[in-house]
Short mmCIF file of C-alpha atoms and ligand atoms in Angstrom, two decimals:
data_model
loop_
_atom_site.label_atom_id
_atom_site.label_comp_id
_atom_site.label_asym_id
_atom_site.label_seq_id
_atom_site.Cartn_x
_atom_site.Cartn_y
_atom_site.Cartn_z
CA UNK T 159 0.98 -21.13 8.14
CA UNK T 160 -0.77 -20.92 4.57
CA UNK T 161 -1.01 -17.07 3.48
CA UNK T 162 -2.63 -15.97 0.78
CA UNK T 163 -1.55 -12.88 -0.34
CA UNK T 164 -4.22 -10.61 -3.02
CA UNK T 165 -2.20 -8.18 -5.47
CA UNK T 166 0.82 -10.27 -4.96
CA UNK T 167 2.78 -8.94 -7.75
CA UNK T 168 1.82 -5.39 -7.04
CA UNK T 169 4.36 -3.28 -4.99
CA UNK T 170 3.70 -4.05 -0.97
CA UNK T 171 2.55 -7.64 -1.85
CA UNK T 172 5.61 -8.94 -3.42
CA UNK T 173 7.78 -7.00 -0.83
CA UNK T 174 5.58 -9.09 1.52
CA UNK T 175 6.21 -12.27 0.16
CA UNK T 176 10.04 -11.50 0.16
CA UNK T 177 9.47 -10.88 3.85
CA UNK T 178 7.50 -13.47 4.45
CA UNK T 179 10.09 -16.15 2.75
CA UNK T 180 12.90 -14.46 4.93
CA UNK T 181 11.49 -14.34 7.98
CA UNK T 182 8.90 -17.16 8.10
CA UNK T 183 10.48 -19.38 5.78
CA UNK T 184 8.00 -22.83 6.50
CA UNK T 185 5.19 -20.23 5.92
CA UNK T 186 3.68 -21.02 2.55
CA UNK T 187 2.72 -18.17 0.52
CA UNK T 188 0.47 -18.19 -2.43
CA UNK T 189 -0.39 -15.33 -4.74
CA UNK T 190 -3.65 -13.75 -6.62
CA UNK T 191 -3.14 -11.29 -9.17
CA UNK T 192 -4.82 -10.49 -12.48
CA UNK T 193 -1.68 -8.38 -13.50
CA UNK T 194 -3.61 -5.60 -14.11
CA UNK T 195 -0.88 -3.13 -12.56
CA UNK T 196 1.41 -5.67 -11.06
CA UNK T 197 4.68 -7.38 -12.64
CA UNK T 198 5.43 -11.19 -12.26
CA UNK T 199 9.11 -9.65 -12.72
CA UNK T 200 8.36 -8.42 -8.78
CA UNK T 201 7.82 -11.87 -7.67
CA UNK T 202 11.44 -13.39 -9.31
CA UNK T 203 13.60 -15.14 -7.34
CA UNK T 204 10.73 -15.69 -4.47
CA UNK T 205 9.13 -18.64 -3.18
CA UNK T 206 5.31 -18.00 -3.57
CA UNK T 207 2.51 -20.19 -6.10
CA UNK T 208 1.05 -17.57 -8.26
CA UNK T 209 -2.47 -17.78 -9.20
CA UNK T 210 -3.10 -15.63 -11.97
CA UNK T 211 -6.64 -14.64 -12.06
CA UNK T 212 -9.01 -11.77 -10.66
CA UNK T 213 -10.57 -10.84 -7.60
CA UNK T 214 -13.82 -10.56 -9.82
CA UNK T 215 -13.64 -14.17 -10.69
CA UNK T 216 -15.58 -16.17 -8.58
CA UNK T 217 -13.19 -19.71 -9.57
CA UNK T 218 -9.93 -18.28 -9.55
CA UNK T 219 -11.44 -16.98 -5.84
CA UNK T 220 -12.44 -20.55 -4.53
CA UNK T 221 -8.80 -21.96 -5.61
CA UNK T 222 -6.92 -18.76 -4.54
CA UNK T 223 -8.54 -19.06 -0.42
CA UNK T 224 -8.85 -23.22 -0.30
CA UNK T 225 -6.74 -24.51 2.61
CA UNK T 226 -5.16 -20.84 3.57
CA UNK T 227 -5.11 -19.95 7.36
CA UNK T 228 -4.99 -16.41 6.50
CA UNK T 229 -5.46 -13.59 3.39
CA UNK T 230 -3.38 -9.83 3.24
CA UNK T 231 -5.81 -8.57 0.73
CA UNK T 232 -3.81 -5.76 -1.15
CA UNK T 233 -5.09 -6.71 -4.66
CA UNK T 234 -6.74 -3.23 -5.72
CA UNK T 235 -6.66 -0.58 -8.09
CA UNK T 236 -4.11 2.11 -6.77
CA UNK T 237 -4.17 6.05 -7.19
CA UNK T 238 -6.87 8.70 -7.46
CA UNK T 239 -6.20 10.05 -10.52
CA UNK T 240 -6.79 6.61 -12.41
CA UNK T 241 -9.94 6.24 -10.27
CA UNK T 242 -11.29 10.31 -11.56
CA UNK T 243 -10.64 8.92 -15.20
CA UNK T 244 -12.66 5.42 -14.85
CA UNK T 245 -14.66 5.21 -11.27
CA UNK T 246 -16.11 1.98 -12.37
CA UNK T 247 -13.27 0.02 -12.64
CA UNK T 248 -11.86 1.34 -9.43
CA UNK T 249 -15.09 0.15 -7.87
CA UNK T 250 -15.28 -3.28 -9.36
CA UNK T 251 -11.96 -4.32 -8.56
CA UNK T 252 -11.87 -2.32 -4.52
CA UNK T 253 -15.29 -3.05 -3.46
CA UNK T 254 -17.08 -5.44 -5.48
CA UNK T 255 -13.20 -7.51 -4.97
CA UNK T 256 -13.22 -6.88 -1.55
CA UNK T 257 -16.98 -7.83 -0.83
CA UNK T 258 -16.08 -11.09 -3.04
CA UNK T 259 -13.08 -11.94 -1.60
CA UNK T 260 -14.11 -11.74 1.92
CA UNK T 261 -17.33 -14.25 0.51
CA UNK T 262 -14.71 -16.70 -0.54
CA UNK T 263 -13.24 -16.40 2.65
CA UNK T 264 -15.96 -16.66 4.91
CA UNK T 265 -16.97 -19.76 2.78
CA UNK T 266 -13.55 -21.49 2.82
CA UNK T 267 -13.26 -20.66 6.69
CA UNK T 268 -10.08 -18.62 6.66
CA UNK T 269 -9.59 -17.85 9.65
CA UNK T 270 -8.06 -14.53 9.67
CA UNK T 271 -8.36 -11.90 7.33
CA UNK T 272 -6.10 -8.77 6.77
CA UNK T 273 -7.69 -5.88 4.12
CA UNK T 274 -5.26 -2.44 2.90
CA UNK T 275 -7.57 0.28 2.95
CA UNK T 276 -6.21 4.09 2.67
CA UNK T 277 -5.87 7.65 4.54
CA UNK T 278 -7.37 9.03 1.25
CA UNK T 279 -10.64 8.04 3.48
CA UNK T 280 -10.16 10.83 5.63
CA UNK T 281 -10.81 13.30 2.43
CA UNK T 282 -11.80 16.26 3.68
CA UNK T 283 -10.95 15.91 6.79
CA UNK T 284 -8.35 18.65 7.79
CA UNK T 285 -7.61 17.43 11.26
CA UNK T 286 -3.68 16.80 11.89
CA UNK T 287 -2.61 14.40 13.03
CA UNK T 288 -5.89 11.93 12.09
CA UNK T 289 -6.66 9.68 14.17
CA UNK T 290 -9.09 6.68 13.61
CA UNK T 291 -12.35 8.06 15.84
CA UNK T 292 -11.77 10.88 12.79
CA UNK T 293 -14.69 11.21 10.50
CA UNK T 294 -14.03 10.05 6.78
CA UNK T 295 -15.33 11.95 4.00
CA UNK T 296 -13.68 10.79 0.60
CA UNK T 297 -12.54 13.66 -2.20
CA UNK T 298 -11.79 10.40 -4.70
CA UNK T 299 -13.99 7.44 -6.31
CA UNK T 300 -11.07 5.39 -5.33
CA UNK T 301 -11.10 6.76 -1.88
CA UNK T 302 -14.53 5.35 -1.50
CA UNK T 303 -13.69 2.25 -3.09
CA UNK T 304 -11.46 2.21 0.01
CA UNK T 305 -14.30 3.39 2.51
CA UNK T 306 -15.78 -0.19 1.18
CA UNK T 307 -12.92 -2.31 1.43
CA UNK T 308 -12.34 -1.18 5.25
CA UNK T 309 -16.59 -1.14 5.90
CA UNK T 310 -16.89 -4.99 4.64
CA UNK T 311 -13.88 -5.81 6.55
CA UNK T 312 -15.28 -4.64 9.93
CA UNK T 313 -18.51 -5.67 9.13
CA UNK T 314 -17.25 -9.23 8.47
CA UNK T 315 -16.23 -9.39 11.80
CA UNK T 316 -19.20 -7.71 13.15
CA UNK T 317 -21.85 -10.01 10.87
CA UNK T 318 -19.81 -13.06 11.08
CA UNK T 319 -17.00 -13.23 13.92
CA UNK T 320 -14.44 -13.46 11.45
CA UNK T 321 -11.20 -12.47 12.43
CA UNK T 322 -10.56 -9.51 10.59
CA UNK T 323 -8.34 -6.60 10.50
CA UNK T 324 -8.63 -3.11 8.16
CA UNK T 325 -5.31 -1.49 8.09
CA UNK T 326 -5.14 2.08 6.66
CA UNK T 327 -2.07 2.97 4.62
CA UNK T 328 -0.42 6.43 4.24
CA UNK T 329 2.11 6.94 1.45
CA UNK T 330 3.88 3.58 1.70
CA UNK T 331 7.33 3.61 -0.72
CA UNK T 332 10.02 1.28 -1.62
CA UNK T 333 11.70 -1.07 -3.51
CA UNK T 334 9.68 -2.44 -6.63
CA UNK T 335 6.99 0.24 -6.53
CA UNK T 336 6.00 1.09 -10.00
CA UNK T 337 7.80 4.03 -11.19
CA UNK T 338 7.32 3.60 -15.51
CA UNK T 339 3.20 4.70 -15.85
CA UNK T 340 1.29 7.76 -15.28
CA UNK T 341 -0.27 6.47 -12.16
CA UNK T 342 2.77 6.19 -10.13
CA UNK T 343 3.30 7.24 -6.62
CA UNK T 344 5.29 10.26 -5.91
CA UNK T 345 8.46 8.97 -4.78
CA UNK T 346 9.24 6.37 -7.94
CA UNK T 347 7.63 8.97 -10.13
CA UNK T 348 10.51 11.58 -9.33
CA UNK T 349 13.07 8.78 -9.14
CA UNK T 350 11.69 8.02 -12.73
CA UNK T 351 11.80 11.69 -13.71
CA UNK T 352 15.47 11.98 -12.58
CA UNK T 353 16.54 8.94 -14.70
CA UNK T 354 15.12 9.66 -17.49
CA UNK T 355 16.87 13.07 -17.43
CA UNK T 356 13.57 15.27 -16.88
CA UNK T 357 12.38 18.06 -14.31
CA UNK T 358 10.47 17.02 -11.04
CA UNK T 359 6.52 17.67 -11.77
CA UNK T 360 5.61 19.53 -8.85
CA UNK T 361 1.99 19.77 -7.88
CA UNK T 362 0.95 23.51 -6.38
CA UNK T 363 3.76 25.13 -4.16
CA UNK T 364 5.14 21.61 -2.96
CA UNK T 365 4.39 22.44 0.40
CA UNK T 366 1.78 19.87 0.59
CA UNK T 367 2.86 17.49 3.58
CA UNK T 368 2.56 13.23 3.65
CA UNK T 369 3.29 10.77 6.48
CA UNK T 370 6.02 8.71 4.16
CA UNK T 371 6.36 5.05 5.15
CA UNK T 372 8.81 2.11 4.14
CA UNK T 373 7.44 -0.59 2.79
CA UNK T 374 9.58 -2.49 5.80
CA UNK T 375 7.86 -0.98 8.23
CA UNK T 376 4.26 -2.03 6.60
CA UNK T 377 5.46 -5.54 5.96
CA UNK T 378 6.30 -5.82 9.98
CA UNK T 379 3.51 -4.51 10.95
CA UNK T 380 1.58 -7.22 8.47
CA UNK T 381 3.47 -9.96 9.42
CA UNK T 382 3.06 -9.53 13.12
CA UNK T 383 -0.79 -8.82 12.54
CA UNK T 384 -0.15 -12.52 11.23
CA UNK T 385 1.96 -13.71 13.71
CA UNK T 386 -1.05 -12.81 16.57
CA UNK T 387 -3.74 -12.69 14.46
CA UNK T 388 -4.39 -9.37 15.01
CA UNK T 389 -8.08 -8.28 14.63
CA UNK T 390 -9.86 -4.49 15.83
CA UNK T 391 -13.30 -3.86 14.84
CA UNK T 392 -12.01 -0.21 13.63
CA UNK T 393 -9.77 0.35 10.78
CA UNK T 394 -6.32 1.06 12.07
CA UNK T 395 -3.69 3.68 10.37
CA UNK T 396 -0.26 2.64 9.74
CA UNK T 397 1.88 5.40 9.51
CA UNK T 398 4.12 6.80 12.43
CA UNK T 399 3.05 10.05 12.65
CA UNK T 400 5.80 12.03 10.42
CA UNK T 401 5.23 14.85 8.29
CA UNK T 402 7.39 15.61 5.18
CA UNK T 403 6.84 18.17 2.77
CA UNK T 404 6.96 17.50 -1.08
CA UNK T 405 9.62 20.12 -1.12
CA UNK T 406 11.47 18.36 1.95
CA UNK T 407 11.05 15.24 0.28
CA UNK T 408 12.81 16.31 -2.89
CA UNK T 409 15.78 17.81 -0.95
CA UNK T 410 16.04 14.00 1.26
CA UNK T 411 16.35 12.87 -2.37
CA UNK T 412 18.89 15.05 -3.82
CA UNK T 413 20.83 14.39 -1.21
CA UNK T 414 20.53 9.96 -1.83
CA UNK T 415 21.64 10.85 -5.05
CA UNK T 416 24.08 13.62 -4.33
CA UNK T 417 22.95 16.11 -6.84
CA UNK T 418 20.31 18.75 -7.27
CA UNK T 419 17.03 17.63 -9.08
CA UNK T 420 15.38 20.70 -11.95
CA UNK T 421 11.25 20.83 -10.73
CA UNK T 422 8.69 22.28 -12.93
CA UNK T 423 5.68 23.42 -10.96
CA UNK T 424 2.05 22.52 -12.20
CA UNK T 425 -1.77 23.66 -10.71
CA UNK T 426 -2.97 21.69 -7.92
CA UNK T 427 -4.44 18.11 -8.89
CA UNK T 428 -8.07 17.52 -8.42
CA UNK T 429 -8.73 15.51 -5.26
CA UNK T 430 -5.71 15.79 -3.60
CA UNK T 431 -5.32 16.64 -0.04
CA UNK T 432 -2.92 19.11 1.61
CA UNK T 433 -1.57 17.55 4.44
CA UNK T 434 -1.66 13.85 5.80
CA UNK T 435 -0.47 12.63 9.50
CA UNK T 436 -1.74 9.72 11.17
CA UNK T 437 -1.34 9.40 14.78
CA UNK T 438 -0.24 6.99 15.17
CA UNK T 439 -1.53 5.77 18.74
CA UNK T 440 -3.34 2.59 17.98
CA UNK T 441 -0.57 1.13 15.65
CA UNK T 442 1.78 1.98 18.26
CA UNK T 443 -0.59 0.23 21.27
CA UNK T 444 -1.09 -3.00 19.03
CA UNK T 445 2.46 -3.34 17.60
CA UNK T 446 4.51 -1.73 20.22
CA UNK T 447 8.04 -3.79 19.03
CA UNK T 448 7.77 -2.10 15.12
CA UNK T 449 10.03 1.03 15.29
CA UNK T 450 9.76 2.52 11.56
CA UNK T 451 12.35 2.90 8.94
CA UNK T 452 13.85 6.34 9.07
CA UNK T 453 13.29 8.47 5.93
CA UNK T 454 16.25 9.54 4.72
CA UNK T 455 17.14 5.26 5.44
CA UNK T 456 14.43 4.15 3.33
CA UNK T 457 14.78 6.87 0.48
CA UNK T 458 18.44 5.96 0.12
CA UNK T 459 17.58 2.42 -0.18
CA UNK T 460 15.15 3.09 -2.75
CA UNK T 461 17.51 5.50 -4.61
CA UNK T 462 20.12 2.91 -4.89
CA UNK T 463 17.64 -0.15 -5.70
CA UNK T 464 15.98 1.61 -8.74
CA UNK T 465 19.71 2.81 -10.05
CA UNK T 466 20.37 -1.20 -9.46
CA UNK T 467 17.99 -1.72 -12.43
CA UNK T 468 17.28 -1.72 -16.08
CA UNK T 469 16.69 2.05 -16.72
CA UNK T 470 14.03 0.28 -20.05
CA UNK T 471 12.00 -1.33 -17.06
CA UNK T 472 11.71 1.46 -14.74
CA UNK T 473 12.49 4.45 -16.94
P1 NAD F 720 0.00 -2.16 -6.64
O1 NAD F 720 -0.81 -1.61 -7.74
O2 NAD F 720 1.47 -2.24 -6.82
O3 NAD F 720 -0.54 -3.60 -6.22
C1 NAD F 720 -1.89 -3.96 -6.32
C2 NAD F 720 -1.97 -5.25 -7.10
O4 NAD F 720 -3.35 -5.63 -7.22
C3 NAD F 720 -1.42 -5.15 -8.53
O5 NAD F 720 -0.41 -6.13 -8.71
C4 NAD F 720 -2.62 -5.40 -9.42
O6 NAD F 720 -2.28 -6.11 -10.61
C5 NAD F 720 -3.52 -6.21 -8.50
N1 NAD F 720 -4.93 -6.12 -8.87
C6 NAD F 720 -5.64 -5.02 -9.26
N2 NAD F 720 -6.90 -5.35 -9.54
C7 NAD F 720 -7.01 -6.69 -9.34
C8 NAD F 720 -8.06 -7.63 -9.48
N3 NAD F 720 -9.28 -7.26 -9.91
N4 NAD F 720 -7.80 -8.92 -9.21
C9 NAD F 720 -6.57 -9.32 -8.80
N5 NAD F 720 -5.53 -8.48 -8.64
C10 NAD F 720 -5.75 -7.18 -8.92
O7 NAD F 720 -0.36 -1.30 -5.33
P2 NAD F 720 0.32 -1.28 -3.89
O8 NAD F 720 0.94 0.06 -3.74
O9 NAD F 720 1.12 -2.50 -3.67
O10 NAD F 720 -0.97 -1.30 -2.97
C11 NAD F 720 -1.42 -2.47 -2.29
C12 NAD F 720 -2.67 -2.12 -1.50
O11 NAD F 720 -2.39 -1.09 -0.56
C13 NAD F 720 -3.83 -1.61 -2.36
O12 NAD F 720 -5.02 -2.13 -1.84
C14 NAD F 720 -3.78 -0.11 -2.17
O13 NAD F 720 -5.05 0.47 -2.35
C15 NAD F 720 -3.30 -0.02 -0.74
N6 NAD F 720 -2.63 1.24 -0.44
C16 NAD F 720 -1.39 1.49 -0.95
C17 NAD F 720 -0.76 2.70 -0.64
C18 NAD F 720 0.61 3.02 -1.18
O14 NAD F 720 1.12 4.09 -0.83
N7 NAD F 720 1.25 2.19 -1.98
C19 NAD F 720 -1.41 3.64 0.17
C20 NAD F 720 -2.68 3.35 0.66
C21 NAD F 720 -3.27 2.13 0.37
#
């Protein structure tokens, strides 16, 4: 099989390609990425053709989808805070990429196409756990960006019968995730904060709640979306249904890196939500052989990978 995998170099996509080369080694991977947030550094040592280009560019598009049998679209602008300080960028790259990707798809023939959208679509929505028939209301422009990435997957299937298949995410963490910018998720931020000898920021009273995930457990659930060419005409949440406090989160920590972390507690941030579950129902009916990574597993692993490296690259 011929994958092309968008955002490549970014955090889940070069985790995938690792996975991918390990456990479908004859599977040929090839990589888009304008290196806008992603590293070719992620991608060393693995067996994937880079294209380096953007999701915007119409050429490096036609190349990046000719003779693939399938695409993991992860390519994207990440966080809401970046998307509050420039919405248009957010949009151009989430849902005018999308919308051009799947184009370049549909016109190559892939024949199976996988799209990351995100549980920041559920906004608003207080309802815990959430489940997929939940209605989406987006606090973020980069949750909306993400309400269009998931919309123009489904619809491709709808207006086209293409095989498609919008996955949402929930806090995914890991190995390579960035950790050294001001947009970084929670988990690598802290792990950055801790190594470069300051206090955990801490967001309102750290009681806020996420459903954590291991980028493991995403990259099985990918590659067996692969494997069966998986396609739902709804998006689907992948998460397992946990719930972990900030403040829990920072004690599972403490306790990978056997000593006790100094926090610093700041206001709320704008457009975050309180607490995030999935149920995780549909992921469990379509994938019924993934059984996730345990927490406190995949912290550990993540504490030990990031002391593994250059404190100048992920300090
Ligand atoms: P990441 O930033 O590490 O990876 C995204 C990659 O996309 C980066 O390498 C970046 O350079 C690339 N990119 C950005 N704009 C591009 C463009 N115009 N053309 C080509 N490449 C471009 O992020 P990630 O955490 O690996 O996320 C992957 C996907 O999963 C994204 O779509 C993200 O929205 C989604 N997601 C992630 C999480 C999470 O917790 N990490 C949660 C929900 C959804």
């Amino acid at each position: 099989m011929r994958v092309l995998i968008t955002g490549a170099a970014g955090f889940i996509g070069s985790n995938l390609t690792n996975f991918i080369n390990q456990q479908e080694p004859e599977w040929q991977v090839r990589g888009l990425d304008d290196l806008s947030n992603g590293d070719l550094d992620n991608l060393r040592g693995l067996d994937a053709e880079m294209i380096v280009g953007s999701l915007l560019d119409e050429d490096a598009l036609a190349r990046a989808v000719r003779g693939v049998d399938a695409v993991v679209h992860l390519g994207a602008l990440g966080s809401v805070p970046r998307s509050i300080g420039n919405p248009l960028a957010t949009h151009h790259a989430n849902a005018t990429g999308t919308l051009m990707l799947l184009e370049a798809a549909r016109h190559a023939g892939v024949a199976h196409v996988i799209a990351a959208s995100s549980s920041s679509v559920y906004g608003t929505n207080s309802a815990s756990p959430k489940n997929e028939a939940h209605w989406t209301n987006p606090v973020s422009p980069y949750a909306v960006s993400k309400l269009a990435t998931e919309g123009y997957t489904v619809a491709y299937a709808l207006s086209y019968g293409m095989r498609t298949l919008a996955l949402r995410f929930f806090n995914v963490y890991g190995r390579r995730q960035s950790i050294g910018h001001a947009y970084a998720a929670v988990i690598p931020q802290f792990i950055g904060r801790v190594r470069a000898g300051n206090p955990l920021l801490v967001y309102g009273d750290g009681q806020q709640s996420r459903d954590f995930t291991h980028v493991d457990s995403v990259c099985s659930v990918l590659l067996s979306a692969l494997r069966r060419r998986t396609t739902d005409t709804r998006p689907v949440n992948v998460a397992f249904g946990s719930s972990t406090t900030i403040n829990e989160l920072i004690s599972v920590l403490e306790d990978a890196a056997g000593r006790r972390f100094d926090r610093e507690h700041l206001p709320d941030r704008t457009g975050d939500v309180r607490a995030s579950k999935a149920d995780a129902v549909r992921l469990r009916e379509l994938f019924p052989e993934i059984e996730p990574v345990p927490l406190r597993d995949g912290v550990l692993d993540t504490w030990r990978w990031f002391e593994a490296q250059d404190p100048n690259r992920v300090g």
